[in-house]
mmCIF file of C-alpha atoms and ligand atoms in Angstrom:
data_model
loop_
_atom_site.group_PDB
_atom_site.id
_atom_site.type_symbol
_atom_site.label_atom_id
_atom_site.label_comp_id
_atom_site.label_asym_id
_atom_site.label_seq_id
_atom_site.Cartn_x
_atom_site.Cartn_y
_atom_site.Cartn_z
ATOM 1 C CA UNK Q 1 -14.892 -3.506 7.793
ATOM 2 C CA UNK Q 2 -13.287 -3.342 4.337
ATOM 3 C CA UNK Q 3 -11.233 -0.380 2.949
ATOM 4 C CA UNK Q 4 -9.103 0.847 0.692
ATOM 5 C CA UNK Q 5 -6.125 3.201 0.896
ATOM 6 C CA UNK Q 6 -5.220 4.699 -2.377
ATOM 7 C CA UNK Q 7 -2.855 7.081 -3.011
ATOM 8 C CA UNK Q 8 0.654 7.194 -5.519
ATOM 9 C CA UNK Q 9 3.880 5.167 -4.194
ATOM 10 C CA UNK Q 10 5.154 6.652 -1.100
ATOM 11 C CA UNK Q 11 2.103 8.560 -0.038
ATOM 12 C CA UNK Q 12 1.799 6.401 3.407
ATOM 13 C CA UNK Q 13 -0.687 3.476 2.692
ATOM 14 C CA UNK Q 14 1.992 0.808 3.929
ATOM 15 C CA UNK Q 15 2.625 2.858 6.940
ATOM 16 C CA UNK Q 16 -0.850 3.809 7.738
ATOM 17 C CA UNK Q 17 -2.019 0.199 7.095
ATOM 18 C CA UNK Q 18 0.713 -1.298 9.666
ATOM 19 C CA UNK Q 19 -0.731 1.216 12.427
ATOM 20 C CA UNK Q 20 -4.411 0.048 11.536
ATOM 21 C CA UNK Q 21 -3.172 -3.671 11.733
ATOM 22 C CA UNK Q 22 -1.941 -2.932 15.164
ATOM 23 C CA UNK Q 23 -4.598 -1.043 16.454
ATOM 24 C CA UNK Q 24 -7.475 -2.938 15.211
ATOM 25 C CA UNK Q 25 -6.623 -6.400 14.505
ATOM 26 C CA UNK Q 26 -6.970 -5.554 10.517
ATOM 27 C CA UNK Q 27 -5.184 -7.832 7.889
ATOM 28 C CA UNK Q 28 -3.016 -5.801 5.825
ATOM 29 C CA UNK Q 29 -3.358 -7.238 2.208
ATOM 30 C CA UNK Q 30 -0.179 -5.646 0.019
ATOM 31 C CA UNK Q 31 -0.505 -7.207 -3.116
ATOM 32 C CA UNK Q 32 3.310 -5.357 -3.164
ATOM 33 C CA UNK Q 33 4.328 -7.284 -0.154
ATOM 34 C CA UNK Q 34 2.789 -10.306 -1.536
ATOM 35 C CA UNK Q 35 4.219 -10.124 -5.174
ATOM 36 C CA UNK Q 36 8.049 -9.526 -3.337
ATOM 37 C CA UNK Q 37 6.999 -12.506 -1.196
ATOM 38 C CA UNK Q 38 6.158 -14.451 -4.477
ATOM 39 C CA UNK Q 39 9.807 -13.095 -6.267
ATOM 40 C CA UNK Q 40 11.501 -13.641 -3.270
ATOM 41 C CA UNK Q 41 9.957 -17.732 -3.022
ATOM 42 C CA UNK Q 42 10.373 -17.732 -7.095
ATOM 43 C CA UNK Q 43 6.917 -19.101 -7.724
ATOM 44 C CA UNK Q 44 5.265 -19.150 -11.335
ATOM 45 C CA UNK Q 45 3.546 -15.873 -10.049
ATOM 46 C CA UNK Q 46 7.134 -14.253 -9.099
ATOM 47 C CA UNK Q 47 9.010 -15.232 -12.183
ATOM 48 C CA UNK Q 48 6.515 -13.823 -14.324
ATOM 49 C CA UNK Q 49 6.054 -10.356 -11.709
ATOM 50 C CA UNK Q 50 9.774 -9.675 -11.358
ATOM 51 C CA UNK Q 51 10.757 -7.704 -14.278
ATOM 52 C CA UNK Q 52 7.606 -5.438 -14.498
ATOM 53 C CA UNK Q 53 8.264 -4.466 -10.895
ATOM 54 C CA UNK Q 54 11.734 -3.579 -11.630
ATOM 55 C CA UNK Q 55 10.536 -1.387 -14.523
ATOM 56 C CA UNK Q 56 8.156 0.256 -11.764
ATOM 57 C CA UNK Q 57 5.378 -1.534 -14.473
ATOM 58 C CA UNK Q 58 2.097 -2.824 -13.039
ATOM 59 C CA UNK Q 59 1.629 -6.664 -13.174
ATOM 60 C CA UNK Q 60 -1.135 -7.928 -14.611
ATOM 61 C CA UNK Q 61 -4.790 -7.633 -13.384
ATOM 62 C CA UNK Q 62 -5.229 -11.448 -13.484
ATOM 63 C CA UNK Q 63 -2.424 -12.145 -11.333
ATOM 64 C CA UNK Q 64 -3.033 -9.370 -8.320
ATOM 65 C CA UNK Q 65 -6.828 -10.467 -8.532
ATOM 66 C CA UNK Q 66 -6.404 -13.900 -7.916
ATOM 67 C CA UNK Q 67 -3.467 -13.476 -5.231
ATOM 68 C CA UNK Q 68 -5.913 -10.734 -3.362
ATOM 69 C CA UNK Q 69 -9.210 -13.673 -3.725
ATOM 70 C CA UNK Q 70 -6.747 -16.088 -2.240
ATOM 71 C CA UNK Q 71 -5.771 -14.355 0.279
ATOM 72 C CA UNK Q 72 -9.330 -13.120 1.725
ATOM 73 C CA UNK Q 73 -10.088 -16.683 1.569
ATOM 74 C CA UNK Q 74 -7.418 -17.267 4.088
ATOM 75 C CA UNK Q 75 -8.821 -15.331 6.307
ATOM 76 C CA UNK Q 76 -12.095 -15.311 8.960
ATOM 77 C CA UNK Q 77 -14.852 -13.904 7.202
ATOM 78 C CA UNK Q 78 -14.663 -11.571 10.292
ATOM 79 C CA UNK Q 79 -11.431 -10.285 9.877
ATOM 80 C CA UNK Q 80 -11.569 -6.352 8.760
ATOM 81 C CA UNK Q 81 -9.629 -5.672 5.562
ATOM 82 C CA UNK Q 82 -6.900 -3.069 4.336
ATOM 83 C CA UNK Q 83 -6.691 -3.305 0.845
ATOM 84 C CA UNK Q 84 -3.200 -1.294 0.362
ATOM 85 C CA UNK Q 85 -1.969 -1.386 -3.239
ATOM 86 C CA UNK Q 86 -5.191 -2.614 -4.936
ATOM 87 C CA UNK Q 87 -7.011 -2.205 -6.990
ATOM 88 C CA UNK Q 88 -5.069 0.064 -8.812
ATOM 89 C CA UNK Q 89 -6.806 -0.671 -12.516
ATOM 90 C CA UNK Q 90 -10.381 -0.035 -13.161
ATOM 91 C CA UNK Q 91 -10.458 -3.972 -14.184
ATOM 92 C CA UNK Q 92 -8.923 -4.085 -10.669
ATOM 93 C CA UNK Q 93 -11.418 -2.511 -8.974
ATOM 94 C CA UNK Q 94 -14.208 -4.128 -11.109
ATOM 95 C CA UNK Q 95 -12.647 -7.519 -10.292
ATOM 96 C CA UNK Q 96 -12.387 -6.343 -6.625
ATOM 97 C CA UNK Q 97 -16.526 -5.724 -6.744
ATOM 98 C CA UNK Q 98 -16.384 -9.752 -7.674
ATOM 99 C CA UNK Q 99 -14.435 -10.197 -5.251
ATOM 100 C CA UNK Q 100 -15.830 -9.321 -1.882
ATOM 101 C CA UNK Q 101 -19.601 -9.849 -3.243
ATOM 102 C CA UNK Q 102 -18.826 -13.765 -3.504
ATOM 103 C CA UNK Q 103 -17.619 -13.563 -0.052
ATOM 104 C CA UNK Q 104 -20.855 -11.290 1.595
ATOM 105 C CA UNK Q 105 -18.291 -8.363 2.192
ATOM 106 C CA UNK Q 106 -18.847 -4.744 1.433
ATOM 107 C CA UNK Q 107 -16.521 -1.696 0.853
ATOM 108 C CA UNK Q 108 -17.273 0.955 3.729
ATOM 109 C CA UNK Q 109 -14.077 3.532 2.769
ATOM 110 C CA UNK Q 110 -11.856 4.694 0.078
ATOM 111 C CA UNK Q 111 -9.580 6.717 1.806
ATOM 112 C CA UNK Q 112 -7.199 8.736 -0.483
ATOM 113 C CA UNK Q 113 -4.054 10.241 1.000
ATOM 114 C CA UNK Q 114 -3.581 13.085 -0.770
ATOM 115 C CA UNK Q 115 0.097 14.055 -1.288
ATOM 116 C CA UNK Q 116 2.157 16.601 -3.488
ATOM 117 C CA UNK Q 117 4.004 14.638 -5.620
ATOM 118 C CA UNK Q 118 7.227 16.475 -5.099
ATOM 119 C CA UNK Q 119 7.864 14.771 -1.945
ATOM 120 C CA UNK Q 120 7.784 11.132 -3.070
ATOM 121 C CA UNK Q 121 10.641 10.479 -4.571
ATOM 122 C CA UNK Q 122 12.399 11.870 -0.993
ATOM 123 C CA UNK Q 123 9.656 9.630 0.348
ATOM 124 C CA UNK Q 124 10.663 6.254 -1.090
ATOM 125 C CA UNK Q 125 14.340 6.970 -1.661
ATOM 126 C CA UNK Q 126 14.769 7.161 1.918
ATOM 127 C CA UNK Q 127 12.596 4.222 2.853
ATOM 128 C CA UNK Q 128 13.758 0.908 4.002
ATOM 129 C CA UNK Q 129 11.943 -1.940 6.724
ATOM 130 C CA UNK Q 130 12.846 -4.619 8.986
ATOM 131 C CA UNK Q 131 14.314 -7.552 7.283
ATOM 132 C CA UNK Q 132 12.195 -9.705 10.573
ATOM 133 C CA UNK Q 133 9.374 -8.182 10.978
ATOM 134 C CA UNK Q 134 8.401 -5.844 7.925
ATOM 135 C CA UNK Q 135 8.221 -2.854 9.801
ATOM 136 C CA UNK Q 136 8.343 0.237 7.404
ATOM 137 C CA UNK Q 137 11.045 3.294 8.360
ATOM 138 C CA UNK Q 138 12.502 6.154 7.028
ATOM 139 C CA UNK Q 139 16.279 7.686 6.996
ATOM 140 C CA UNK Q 140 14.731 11.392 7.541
ATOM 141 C CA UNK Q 141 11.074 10.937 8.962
ATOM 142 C CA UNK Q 142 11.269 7.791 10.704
ATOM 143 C CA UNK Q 143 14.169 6.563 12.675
ATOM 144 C CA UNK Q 144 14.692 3.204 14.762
ATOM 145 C CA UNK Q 145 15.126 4.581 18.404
ATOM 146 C CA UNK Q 146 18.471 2.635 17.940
ATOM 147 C CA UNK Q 147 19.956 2.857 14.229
ATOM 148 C CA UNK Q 148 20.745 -0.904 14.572
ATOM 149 C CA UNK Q 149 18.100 -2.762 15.882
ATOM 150 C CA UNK Q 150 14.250 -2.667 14.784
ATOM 151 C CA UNK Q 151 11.859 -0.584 17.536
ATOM 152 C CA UNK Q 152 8.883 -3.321 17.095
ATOM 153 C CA UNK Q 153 10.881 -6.744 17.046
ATOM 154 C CA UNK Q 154 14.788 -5.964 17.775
ATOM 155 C CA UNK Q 155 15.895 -7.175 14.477
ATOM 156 C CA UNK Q 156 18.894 -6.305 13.015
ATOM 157 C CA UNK Q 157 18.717 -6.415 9.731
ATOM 158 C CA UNK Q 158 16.666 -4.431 7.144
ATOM 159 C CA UNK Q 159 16.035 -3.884 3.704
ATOM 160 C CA UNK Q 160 15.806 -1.690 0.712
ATOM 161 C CA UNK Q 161 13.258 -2.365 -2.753
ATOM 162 C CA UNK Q 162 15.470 -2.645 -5.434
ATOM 163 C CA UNK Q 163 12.459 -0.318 -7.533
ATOM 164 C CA UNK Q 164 12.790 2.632 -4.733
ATOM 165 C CA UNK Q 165 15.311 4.582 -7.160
ATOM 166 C CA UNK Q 166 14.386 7.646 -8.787
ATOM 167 C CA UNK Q 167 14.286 6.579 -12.073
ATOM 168 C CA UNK Q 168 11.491 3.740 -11.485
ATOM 169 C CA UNK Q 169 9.656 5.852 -9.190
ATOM 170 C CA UNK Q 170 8.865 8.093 -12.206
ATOM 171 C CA UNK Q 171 7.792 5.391 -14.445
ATOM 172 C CA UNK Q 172 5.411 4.288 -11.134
ATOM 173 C CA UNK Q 173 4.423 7.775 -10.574
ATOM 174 C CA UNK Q 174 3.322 7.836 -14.362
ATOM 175 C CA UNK Q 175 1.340 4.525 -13.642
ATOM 176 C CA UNK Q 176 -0.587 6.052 -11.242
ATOM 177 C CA UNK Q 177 -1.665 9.020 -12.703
ATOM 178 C CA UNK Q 178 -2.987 7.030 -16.260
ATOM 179 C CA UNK Q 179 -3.799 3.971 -14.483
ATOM 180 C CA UNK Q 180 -4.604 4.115 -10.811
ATOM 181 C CA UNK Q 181 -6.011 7.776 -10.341
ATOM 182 C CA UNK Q 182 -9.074 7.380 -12.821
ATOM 183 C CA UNK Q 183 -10.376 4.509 -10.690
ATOM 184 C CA UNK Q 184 -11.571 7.209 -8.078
ATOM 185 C CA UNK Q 185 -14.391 8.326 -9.693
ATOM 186 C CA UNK Q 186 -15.949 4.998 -9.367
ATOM 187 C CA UNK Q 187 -16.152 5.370 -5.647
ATOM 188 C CA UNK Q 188 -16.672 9.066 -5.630
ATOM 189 C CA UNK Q 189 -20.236 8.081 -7.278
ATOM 190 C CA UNK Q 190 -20.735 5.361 -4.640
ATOM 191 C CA UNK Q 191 -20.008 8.421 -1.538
ATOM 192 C CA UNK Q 192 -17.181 6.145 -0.173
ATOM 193 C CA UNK Q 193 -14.581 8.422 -1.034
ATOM 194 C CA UNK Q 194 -12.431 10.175 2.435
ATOM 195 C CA UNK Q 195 -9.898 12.138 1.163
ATOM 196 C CA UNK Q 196 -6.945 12.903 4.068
ATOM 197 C CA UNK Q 197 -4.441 15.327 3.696
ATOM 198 C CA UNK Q 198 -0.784 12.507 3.433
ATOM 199 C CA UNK Q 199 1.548 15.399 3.634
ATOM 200 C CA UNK Q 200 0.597 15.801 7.500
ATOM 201 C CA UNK Q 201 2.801 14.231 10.126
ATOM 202 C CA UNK Q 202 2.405 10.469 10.496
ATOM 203 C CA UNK Q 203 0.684 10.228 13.791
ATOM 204 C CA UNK Q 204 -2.038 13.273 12.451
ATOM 205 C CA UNK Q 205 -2.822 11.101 9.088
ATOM 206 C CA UNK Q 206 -2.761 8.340 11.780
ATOM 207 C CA UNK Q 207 -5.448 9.870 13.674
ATOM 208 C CA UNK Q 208 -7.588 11.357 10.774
ATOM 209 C CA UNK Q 209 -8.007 8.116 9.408
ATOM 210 C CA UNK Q 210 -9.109 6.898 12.940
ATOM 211 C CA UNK Q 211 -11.932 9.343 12.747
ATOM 212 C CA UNK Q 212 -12.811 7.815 9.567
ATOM 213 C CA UNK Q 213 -12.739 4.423 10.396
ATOM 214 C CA UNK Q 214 -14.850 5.149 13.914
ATOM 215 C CA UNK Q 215 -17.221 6.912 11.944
HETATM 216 P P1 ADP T 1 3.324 3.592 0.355
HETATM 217 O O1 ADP T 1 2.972 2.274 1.009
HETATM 218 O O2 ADP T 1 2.119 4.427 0.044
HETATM 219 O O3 ADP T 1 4.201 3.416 -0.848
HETATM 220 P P2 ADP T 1 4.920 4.071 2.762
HETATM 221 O O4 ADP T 1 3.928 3.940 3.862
HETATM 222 O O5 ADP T 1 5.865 2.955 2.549
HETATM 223 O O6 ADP T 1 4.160 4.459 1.387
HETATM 224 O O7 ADP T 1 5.716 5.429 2.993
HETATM 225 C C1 ADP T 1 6.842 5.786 2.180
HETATM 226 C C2 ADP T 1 7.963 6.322 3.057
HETATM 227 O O8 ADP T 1 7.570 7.604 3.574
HETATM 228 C C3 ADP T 1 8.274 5.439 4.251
HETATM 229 O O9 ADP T 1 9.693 5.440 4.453
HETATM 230 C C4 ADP T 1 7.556 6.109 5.423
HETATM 231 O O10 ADP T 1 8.289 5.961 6.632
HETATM 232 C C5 ADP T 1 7.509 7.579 4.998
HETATM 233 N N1 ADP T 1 6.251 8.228 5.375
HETATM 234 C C6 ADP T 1 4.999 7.688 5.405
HETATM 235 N N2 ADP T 1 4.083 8.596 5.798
HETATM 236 C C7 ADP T 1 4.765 9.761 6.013
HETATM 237 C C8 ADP T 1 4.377 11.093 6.432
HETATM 238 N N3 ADP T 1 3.102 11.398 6.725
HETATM 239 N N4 ADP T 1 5.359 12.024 6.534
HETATM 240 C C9 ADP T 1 6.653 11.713 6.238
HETATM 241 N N5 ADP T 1 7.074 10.497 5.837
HETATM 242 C C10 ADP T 1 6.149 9.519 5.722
HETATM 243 P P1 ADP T 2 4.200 1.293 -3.354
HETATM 244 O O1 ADP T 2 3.903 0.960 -1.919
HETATM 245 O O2 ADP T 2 5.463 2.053 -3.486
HETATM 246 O O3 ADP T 2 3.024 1.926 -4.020
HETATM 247 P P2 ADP T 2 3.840 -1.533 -3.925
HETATM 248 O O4 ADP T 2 4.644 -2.274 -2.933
HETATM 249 O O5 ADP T 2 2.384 -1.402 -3.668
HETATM 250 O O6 ADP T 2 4.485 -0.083 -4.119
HETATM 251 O O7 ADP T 2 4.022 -2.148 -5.377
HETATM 252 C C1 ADP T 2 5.292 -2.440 -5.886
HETATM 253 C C2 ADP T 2 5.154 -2.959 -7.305
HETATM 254 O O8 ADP T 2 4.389 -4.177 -7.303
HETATM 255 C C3 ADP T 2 4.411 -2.030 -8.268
HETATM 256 O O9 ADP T 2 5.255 -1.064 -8.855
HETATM 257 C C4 ADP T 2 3.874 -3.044 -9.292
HETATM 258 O O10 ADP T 2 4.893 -3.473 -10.182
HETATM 259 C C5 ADP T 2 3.507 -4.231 -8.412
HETATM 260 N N1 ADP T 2 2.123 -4.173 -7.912
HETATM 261 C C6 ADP T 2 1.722 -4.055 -6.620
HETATM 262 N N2 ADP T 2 0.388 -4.030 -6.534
HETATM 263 C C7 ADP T 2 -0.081 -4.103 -7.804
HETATM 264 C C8 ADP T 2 -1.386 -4.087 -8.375
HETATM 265 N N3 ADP T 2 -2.496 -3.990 -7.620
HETATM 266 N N4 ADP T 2 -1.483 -4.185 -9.735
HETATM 267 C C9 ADP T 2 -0.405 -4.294 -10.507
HETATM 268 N N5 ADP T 2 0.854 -4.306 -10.042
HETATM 269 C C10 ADP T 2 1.026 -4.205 -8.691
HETATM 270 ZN ZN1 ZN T 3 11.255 -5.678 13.124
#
């Protein structure tokens, strides 16, 4: 199985891709996770990336297609996909076709969480993870059981993005209305398209994309 989850900054894919890991033995591929991963390392690939995700910018298609070809290729060719974060370009998504036809996969679902964009910045100023583990939280919606230590691993330490301020989420927001939205119609005219409704609780966008995925 190979799907998508589209949808603006903030609207859940991270979250709903961590449950789908866990549930169904899924590989999450971030290309967001992996670009931090490549700043963090300061690799060729994170010296060039780590401005343009300050600015809440998108990097360019070259680099998130060939990190997102590398890492399929590290996986079984029976290992379902989550593509979280990509494409989010229509030379993305063509590049993405490329992709997973040189490999014998196939896209099944698109699903789009569908969120007012209102809430976001709320969203991902609250938001922080587990330094350890990754696991994502939130200082309204999604508490650790025990402020200091994280529920999955009992780490202690987490983390913040340095781009979830308000001012860069508007620039991303903007990105993803003139960039990432129009990529939707490509799908809509393949009939892969599952829209769910992201401003329902966490464990009910949990279980509608469940239904999707079992279907
Ligand atoms: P994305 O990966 O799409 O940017 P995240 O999954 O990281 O979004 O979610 C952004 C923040 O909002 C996180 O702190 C997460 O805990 C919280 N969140 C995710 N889904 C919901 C939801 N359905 N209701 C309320 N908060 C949510
Ligand atoms: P969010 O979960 O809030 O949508 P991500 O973690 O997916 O954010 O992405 C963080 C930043 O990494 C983006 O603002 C952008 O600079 C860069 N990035 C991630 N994925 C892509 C992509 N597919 N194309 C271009 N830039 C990307
Ligand atoms: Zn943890």
């Amino acid at each position: 199985m190979n799907i998508i989850l589209l949808g603006p900054p903030g609207a859940g894919k991270g979250t709903q891709a961590q449950r789908l890991v866990e549930r169904h033995g899924m590989r999450q591929l971030s290309t967001g996770d992996m670009l931090r991963a490549a700043v963090k390392a300061g690799t060729p690939v994170g010296l060039q990336a780590k401005a343009v995700m300050e600015r809440g910018e998108l990097v360019s298609d070259e680099i998130v297609s060939a990190i997102i070809g590398d890492e399929l290729d590290s996986m079984g060719p029976d290992a379902g996909a989550i593509f979280d974060g990509y494409p989010r370009t229509e030379a993305q998504a063509a590049a993405l076709d490329k992709i997973l036809a040189e490999r014998a996969r196939s896209l099944d679902h698109v699903i789009e969480l569908d969120v007012d964009e209102d809430a976001l910045v709320e969203r991902i100023t609250g938001r922080f993870s587990c330094a350890t583990c990754g696991k994502g939280y939130h200082d309204t919606f999604e508490r650790p059981r025990d402020p200091d230590s994280c529920d999955k691993c009992g780490g202690t330490e987490f983390k913040r993005r340095p781009d979830d301020n308000e001012e860069t989420v508007r620039t991303r927001l903007a990105e993803y209305r003139t960039k990432t939205a129009p990529i939707l119609p490509i799908y809509e005219k393949r009939g892969i398209v599952r829209r769910v409704n992201g401003m329902a609780d966490m464990d009910d966008v949990t279980r509608l994309i469940e239904g999707i995925v079992a279907s």
